[in-house]
Short mmCIF file of N, CA and C in Angstrom, two decimals:
data_model
loop_
_atom_site.label_atom_id
_atom_site.label_comp_id
_atom_site.label_asym_id
_atom_site.label_seq_id
_atom_site.Cartn_x
_atom_site.Cartn_y
_atom_site.Cartn_z
N MET A 268 37.93 -27.56 -29.52
CA MET A 268 37.58 -26.41 -30.34
C MET A 268 36.31 -25.59 -30.04
N LEU A 269 35.28 -26.52 -29.20
CA LEU A 269 34.15 -25.99 -28.43
C LEU A 269 34.54 -25.19 -27.08
N LYS A 270 35.40 -25.82 -26.64
CA LYS A 270 35.73 -25.08 -25.39
C LYS A 270 36.61 -23.81 -25.73
N GLU A 271 37.41 -23.68 -26.70
CA GLU A 271 38.02 -22.62 -26.97
C GLU A 271 36.88 -21.54 -27.40
N ARG A 272 36.06 -21.68 -28.10
CA ARG A 272 34.74 -20.95 -28.60
C ARG A 272 34.25 -20.13 -27.58
N LYS A 273 33.95 -21.38 -26.37
CA LYS A 273 33.30 -20.86 -25.15
C LYS A 273 34.26 -19.85 -24.35
N ILE A 274 35.28 -20.12 -24.36
CA ILE A 274 36.28 -19.11 -23.63
C ILE A 274 36.09 -17.81 -24.22
N LYS A 275 36.07 -17.94 -25.45
CA LYS A 275 36.12 -16.36 -26.35
C LYS A 275 34.84 -15.91 -25.91
N LEU A 276 33.65 -16.45 -25.56
CA LEU A 276 32.26 -15.77 -25.43
C LEU A 276 32.47 -15.29 -23.86
N GLU A 277 33.22 -15.86 -23.03
CA GLU A 277 33.04 -15.49 -21.64
C GLU A 277 33.79 -14.13 -21.33
N LYS A 278 33.20 -13.19 -20.64
CA LYS A 278 33.49 -11.79 -20.35
C LYS A 278 33.11 -11.77 -18.87
N TRP A 279 34.16 -10.74 -18.25
CA TRP A 279 33.94 -10.25 -17.06
C TRP A 279 32.70 -9.62 -16.99
N TYR A 280 32.00 -9.79 -15.71
CA TYR A 280 30.66 -8.84 -15.33
C TYR A 280 30.97 -8.49 -13.97
N ALA A 281 30.21 -7.60 -13.40
CA ALA A 281 30.21 -7.12 -11.90
C ALA A 281 28.70 -7.28 -11.33
N VAL A 282 28.45 -7.33 -10.30
CA VAL A 282 27.46 -7.23 -9.57
C VAL A 282 27.51 -6.51 -8.01
N GLN A 283 26.81 -5.78 -7.96
CA GLN A 283 26.70 -5.09 -6.40
C GLN A 283 26.01 -5.84 -5.47
N THR A 284 26.65 -6.08 -4.43
CA THR A 284 26.09 -6.66 -3.39
C THR A 284 25.60 -6.05 -2.36
N PHE A 285 24.90 -6.42 -1.26
CA PHE A 285 24.43 -5.48 -0.06
C PHE A 285 25.77 -5.75 0.72
N THR A 286 25.97 -4.72 1.80
CA THR A 286 27.17 -4.51 2.52
C THR A 286 27.63 -5.79 2.98
N ASN A 287 28.97 -6.16 3.10
CA ASN A 287 29.46 -7.46 3.74
C ASN A 287 29.12 -8.86 3.04
N GLN A 288 28.32 -9.00 2.02
CA GLN A 288 27.64 -10.09 1.48
C GLN A 288 28.64 -10.61 0.32
N GLU A 289 29.60 -10.13 0.03
CA GLU A 289 30.63 -10.27 -1.01
C GLU A 289 30.85 -12.19 -1.06
N GLU A 290 31.37 -12.25 0.15
CA GLU A 290 31.79 -13.86 0.10
C GLU A 290 30.58 -14.85 -0.24
N LYS A 291 29.31 -14.52 0.43
CA LYS A 291 28.23 -15.20 0.24
C LYS A 291 27.91 -15.28 -1.21
N VAL A 292 27.91 -14.05 -1.86
CA VAL A 292 27.66 -13.87 -3.24
C VAL A 292 28.56 -14.92 -4.13
N ARG A 293 30.00 -14.74 -3.68
CA ARG A 293 30.93 -15.38 -4.49
C ARG A 293 30.73 -16.87 -4.39
N GLU A 294 30.34 -17.49 -3.15
CA GLU A 294 30.02 -18.77 -2.99
C GLU A 294 28.83 -19.29 -3.95
N LYS A 295 27.87 -18.42 -3.74
CA LYS A 295 26.76 -18.83 -4.57
C LYS A 295 26.72 -18.83 -6.31
N ILE A 296 27.53 -17.99 -6.55
CA ILE A 296 28.14 -17.85 -8.12
C ILE A 296 28.95 -19.19 -8.46
N ILE A 297 29.65 -19.58 -7.63
CA ILE A 297 30.41 -20.75 -7.71
C ILE A 297 29.80 -21.84 -7.92
N GLU A 298 28.61 -21.76 -7.03
CA GLU A 298 27.67 -22.94 -6.95
C GLU A 298 26.89 -23.03 -8.23
N LEU A 299 26.96 -22.14 -9.01
CA LEU A 299 26.20 -22.06 -10.31
C LEU A 299 27.04 -22.78 -11.42
N GLY A 300 28.41 -22.86 -11.06
CA GLY A 300 29.29 -23.52 -11.82
C GLY A 300 30.13 -22.81 -12.75
N ILE A 301 30.21 -21.45 -12.13
CA ILE A 301 30.94 -20.45 -12.78
C ILE A 301 32.38 -20.55 -11.86
N ILE A 302 33.51 -20.78 -12.74
CA ILE A 302 34.80 -21.00 -11.71
C ILE A 302 35.60 -19.71 -11.81
N ASN A 303 35.53 -18.61 -12.58
CA ASN A 303 36.43 -17.50 -12.33
C ASN A 303 35.31 -16.25 -11.79
N VAL A 304 35.66 -16.13 -10.35
CA VAL A 304 34.77 -15.22 -9.63
C VAL A 304 35.90 -14.72 -8.80
N ALA A 305 35.68 -13.26 -8.55
CA ALA A 305 36.83 -12.60 -8.10
C ALA A 305 36.28 -11.42 -6.63
N VAL A 306 36.83 -11.37 -5.89
CA VAL A 306 36.35 -10.31 -4.96
C VAL A 306 37.83 -9.89 -4.49
N PRO A 307 38.46 -8.85 -5.22
CA PRO A 307 39.74 -8.62 -5.08
C PRO A 307 40.07 -7.85 -3.57
N THR A 308 41.31 -8.24 -3.08
CA THR A 308 41.49 -7.84 -1.73
C THR A 308 43.06 -7.26 -1.92
N ILE A 309 43.22 -6.25 -0.63
CA ILE A 309 44.93 -6.38 -0.66
C ILE A 309 44.91 -6.49 0.94
N GLU A 310 46.26 -6.75 1.33
CA GLU A 310 46.65 -6.86 3.09
C GLU A 310 47.10 -5.71 3.43
N GLU A 311 46.71 -5.44 4.32
CA GLU A 311 47.39 -4.05 5.15
C GLU A 311 47.86 -4.36 6.34
N VAL A 312 49.09 -3.98 6.72
CA VAL A 312 49.83 -4.32 7.81
C VAL A 312 50.15 -3.11 8.81
N THR A 313 49.39 -3.46 10.08
CA THR A 313 49.49 -2.40 10.90
C THR A 313 50.32 -2.70 12.34
N ILE A 314 50.87 -1.81 12.92
CA ILE A 314 51.58 -2.21 14.07
C ILE A 314 50.91 -1.71 15.15
N LYS A 315 50.21 -2.20 16.11
CA LYS A 315 49.55 -1.57 17.40
C LYS A 315 50.17 -2.47 18.68
N ASN A 316 50.54 -1.47 19.61
CA ASN A 316 51.30 -2.09 20.97
C ASN A 316 52.50 -3.01 20.49
N GLY A 317 53.02 -2.62 19.52
CA GLY A 317 54.28 -3.35 19.13
C GLY A 317 53.95 -4.52 18.32
N LYS A 318 52.81 -4.85 18.19
CA LYS A 318 52.49 -6.26 17.30
C LYS A 318 52.37 -6.04 16.02
N GLU A 319 52.75 -6.78 15.19
CA GLU A 319 52.03 -6.50 13.76
C GLU A 319 50.92 -7.37 13.51
N LYS A 320 50.12 -6.52 12.75
CA LYS A 320 48.48 -7.27 12.46
C LYS A 320 48.28 -7.15 10.91
N ILE A 321 47.85 -8.26 10.40
CA ILE A 321 47.62 -8.11 9.09
C ILE A 321 46.20 -8.02 8.91
N LYS A 322 45.75 -7.11 8.13
CA LYS A 322 44.07 -7.01 7.80
C LYS A 322 43.88 -7.21 6.42
N THR A 323 42.92 -7.92 6.18
CA THR A 323 42.39 -8.03 4.61
C THR A 323 41.13 -7.08 4.54
N ILE A 324 41.68 -6.20 3.43
CA ILE A 324 40.67 -5.10 3.08
C ILE A 324 40.28 -5.42 1.69
N LYS A 325 38.65 -5.34 1.47
CA LYS A 325 38.20 -5.67 0.13
C LYS A 325 38.61 -4.21 -0.81
N LYS A 326 39.06 -4.49 -1.91
CA LYS A 326 39.63 -3.33 -2.97
C LYS A 326 38.24 -2.42 -3.40
N TYR A 327 37.39 -3.23 -3.70
CA TYR A 327 35.99 -2.68 -4.16
C TYR A 327 34.75 -3.36 -3.23
N PRO A 328 34.61 -2.86 -2.05
CA PRO A 328 33.69 -3.23 -1.29
C PRO A 328 32.27 -3.25 -2.10
N ASN A 329 31.31 -4.22 -1.87
CA ASN A 329 30.01 -4.55 -2.43
C ASN A 329 30.12 -4.97 -3.79
N TYR A 330 31.31 -5.34 -4.19
CA TYR A 330 31.47 -5.78 -5.68
C TYR A 330 32.02 -7.28 -6.03
N VAL A 331 31.24 -8.03 -6.65
CA VAL A 331 31.79 -9.23 -7.19
C VAL A 331 31.75 -9.38 -8.41
N PHE A 332 33.06 -9.90 -8.95
CA PHE A 332 33.34 -9.95 -10.46
C PHE A 332 33.35 -11.48 -10.80
N PHE A 333 32.79 -11.72 -12.02
CA PHE A 333 32.89 -12.96 -12.47
C PHE A 333 32.99 -12.93 -14.07
N LYS A 334 33.71 -14.15 -14.48
CA LYS A 334 33.82 -14.33 -16.07
C LYS A 334 32.77 -15.55 -16.39
N ALA A 335 32.22 -15.28 -17.38
CA ALA A 335 31.19 -16.18 -17.98
C ALA A 335 30.56 -15.83 -19.22
N GLU A 336 29.93 -16.75 -19.77
CA GLU A 336 29.14 -16.65 -21.06
C GLU A 336 27.81 -16.14 -20.51
N MET A 337 27.38 -14.96 -20.66
CA MET A 337 26.08 -14.15 -20.24
C MET A 337 24.90 -14.89 -21.07
N THR A 338 24.24 -15.76 -20.42
CA THR A 338 22.95 -16.12 -21.09
C THR A 338 21.78 -15.61 -20.11
N ALA A 339 20.50 -16.01 -20.74
CA ALA A 339 19.32 -15.47 -19.78
C ALA A 339 19.22 -16.29 -18.76
N GLN A 340 19.69 -17.56 -18.66
CA GLN A 340 19.48 -18.57 -17.53
C GLN A 340 20.61 -17.82 -16.35
N ILE A 341 21.75 -17.50 -16.79
CA ILE A 341 22.50 -17.28 -15.78
C ILE A 341 22.30 -16.08 -15.30
N TRP A 342 22.00 -15.14 -16.16
CA TRP A 342 21.52 -13.69 -15.76
C TRP A 342 20.41 -13.75 -14.65
N HIS A 343 19.52 -14.48 -15.02
CA HIS A 343 18.21 -14.72 -13.98
C HIS A 343 18.87 -15.45 -12.85
N LYS A 344 19.45 -16.50 -12.72
CA LYS A 344 20.08 -17.02 -11.28
C LYS A 344 20.77 -16.03 -10.60
N ILE A 345 21.79 -15.27 -11.26
CA ILE A 345 22.58 -14.23 -10.70
C ILE A 345 21.79 -13.21 -9.97
N LYS A 346 21.05 -12.55 -10.86
CA LYS A 346 20.08 -11.49 -10.28
C LYS A 346 19.03 -12.04 -9.10
N ASP A 347 18.81 -13.10 -8.91
CA ASP A 347 17.90 -13.48 -8.18
C ASP A 347 18.56 -14.00 -6.64
N ILE A 348 19.75 -14.10 -6.70
CA ILE A 348 20.50 -14.33 -5.52
C ILE A 348 20.17 -13.06 -4.63
N GLN A 349 19.89 -13.62 -3.35
CA GLN A 349 19.33 -12.54 -2.42
C GLN A 349 20.15 -11.39 -2.29
N GLU A 350 21.38 -11.83 -2.08
CA GLU A 350 22.43 -10.45 -1.65
C GLU A 350 22.92 -9.70 -2.77
N VAL A 351 22.49 -9.98 -3.91
CA VAL A 351 22.66 -9.21 -4.93
C VAL A 351 21.76 -8.02 -5.24
N MET A 352 22.39 -6.98 -5.46
CA MET A 352 21.44 -5.55 -5.58
C MET A 352 21.01 -5.58 -6.87
N TRP A 353 22.22 -5.60 -7.93
CA TRP A 353 21.90 -5.48 -9.43
C TRP A 353 23.40 -5.75 -10.35
N PHE A 354 23.10 -5.98 -11.57
CA PHE A 354 24.41 -5.90 -12.16
C PHE A 354 24.58 -4.44 -12.82
N THR A 355 26.09 -4.32 -13.15
CA THR A 355 26.50 -3.16 -13.76
C THR A 355 25.80 -3.25 -15.10
N ASN A 356 25.22 -2.26 -15.53
CA ASN A 356 24.33 -2.49 -16.86
C ASN A 356 24.24 -1.40 -17.78
N VAL A 357 23.73 -1.64 -18.99
CA VAL A 357 23.55 -0.39 -19.74
C VAL A 357 22.07 -0.84 -20.24
N ASP A 358 20.74 0.11 -19.99
CA ASP A 358 19.59 -0.18 -20.37
C ASP A 358 19.33 -1.46 -19.93
N ALA A 359 19.52 -1.73 -18.58
CA ALA A 359 18.93 -2.87 -18.02
C ALA A 359 19.49 -4.29 -18.41
N ILE A 360 20.53 -4.19 -19.29
CA ILE A 360 21.21 -5.32 -19.96
C ILE A 360 22.33 -5.52 -19.32
N PRO A 361 22.94 -6.69 -18.45
CA PRO A 361 24.15 -6.85 -18.07
C PRO A 361 25.40 -6.19 -19.01
N ALA A 362 26.11 -5.55 -18.78
CA ALA A 362 27.10 -4.95 -19.48
C ALA A 362 28.48 -5.61 -19.02
N PRO A 363 29.27 -6.12 -19.95
CA PRO A 363 30.49 -6.84 -19.55
C PRO A 363 31.61 -5.80 -19.54
N LEU A 364 32.44 -5.80 -18.66
CA LEU A 364 33.74 -4.92 -18.52
C LEU A 364 34.45 -5.04 -19.67
N THR A 365 34.98 -3.79 -19.77
CA THR A 365 35.97 -3.71 -21.14
C THR A 365 37.28 -4.49 -20.66
N ASP A 366 37.88 -4.61 -21.70
CA ASP A 366 39.47 -5.23 -21.55
C ASP A 366 40.26 -4.24 -20.50
N GLU A 367 40.04 -3.14 -20.80
CA GLU A 367 40.79 -2.13 -19.98
C GLU A 367 40.37 -2.10 -18.54
N GLU A 368 39.22 -2.32 -18.48
CA GLU A 368 38.48 -2.33 -16.80
C GLU A 368 39.11 -3.73 -16.17
N VAL A 369 39.02 -4.59 -17.10
CA VAL A 369 39.50 -5.87 -16.28
C VAL A 369 41.16 -5.75 -15.89
N LEU A 370 42.01 -5.06 -16.75
CA LEU A 370 43.32 -4.88 -16.55
C LEU A 370 43.71 -4.09 -15.30
N LYS A 371 42.80 -3.06 -15.48
CA LYS A 371 42.76 -2.16 -14.20
C LYS A 371 42.39 -2.41 -13.06
N LEU A 372 41.50 -3.51 -12.93
CA LEU A 372 41.00 -4.12 -11.87
C LEU A 372 41.81 -5.48 -11.27
N GLN A 373 42.78 -5.92 -12.22
CA GLN A 373 43.50 -6.97 -12.11
C GLN A 373 42.66 -8.21 -11.86
N LEU A 374 41.61 -8.33 -12.31
CA LEU A 374 40.60 -9.44 -12.19
C LEU A 374 41.17 -11.02 -12.41
N GLU A 375 42.19 -10.88 -13.49
CA GLU A 375 42.43 -12.19 -13.88
C GLU A 375 43.53 -12.67 -12.77
N GLU A 376 44.30 -11.64 -12.24
CA GLU A 376 45.00 -12.15 -11.00
C GLU A 376 44.44 -12.61 -9.76
N ASN A 377 43.29 -11.84 -9.65
CA ASN A 377 42.35 -11.92 -8.47
C ASN A 377 41.33 -13.18 -8.41
N SER A 378 41.23 -13.67 -9.63
CA SER A 378 40.12 -14.61 -9.70
C SER A 378 40.25 -15.96 -8.91
N GLN A 379 39.20 -16.40 -8.21
CA GLN A 379 39.70 -17.63 -7.47
C GLN A 379 38.93 -18.67 -8.29
N ARG A 380 39.58 -19.75 -8.58
CA ARG A 380 39.10 -20.97 -9.30
C ARG A 380 38.90 -21.96 -8.33
N THR A 381 37.61 -22.84 -8.73
CA THR A 381 37.55 -23.94 -7.79
C THR A 381 37.94 -25.34 -8.48
#
């Protein structure tokens, strides 16, 4: 029952990172015990000199998404990560993504669970 309640309180949030720091931020968020963390990517196939090359590209550069129950403690720990610029927010309060945004960004499919 308690676990069900906690899951319902968890929402998706986004933080903006400095350039090319998404993986570092993802790892640091996971170290905080948050298990649903996403850095959505797509694979692009190119052919150069007759050879096929697969390149992984970030769908949303400089953003890391995570699902958590937002508490003051979590908020402070994440905003204090050196590579994090800021949360997406409303009036300086972290704003969760809407259900429509989560679906559009395909976060449930792209989250990396540890």
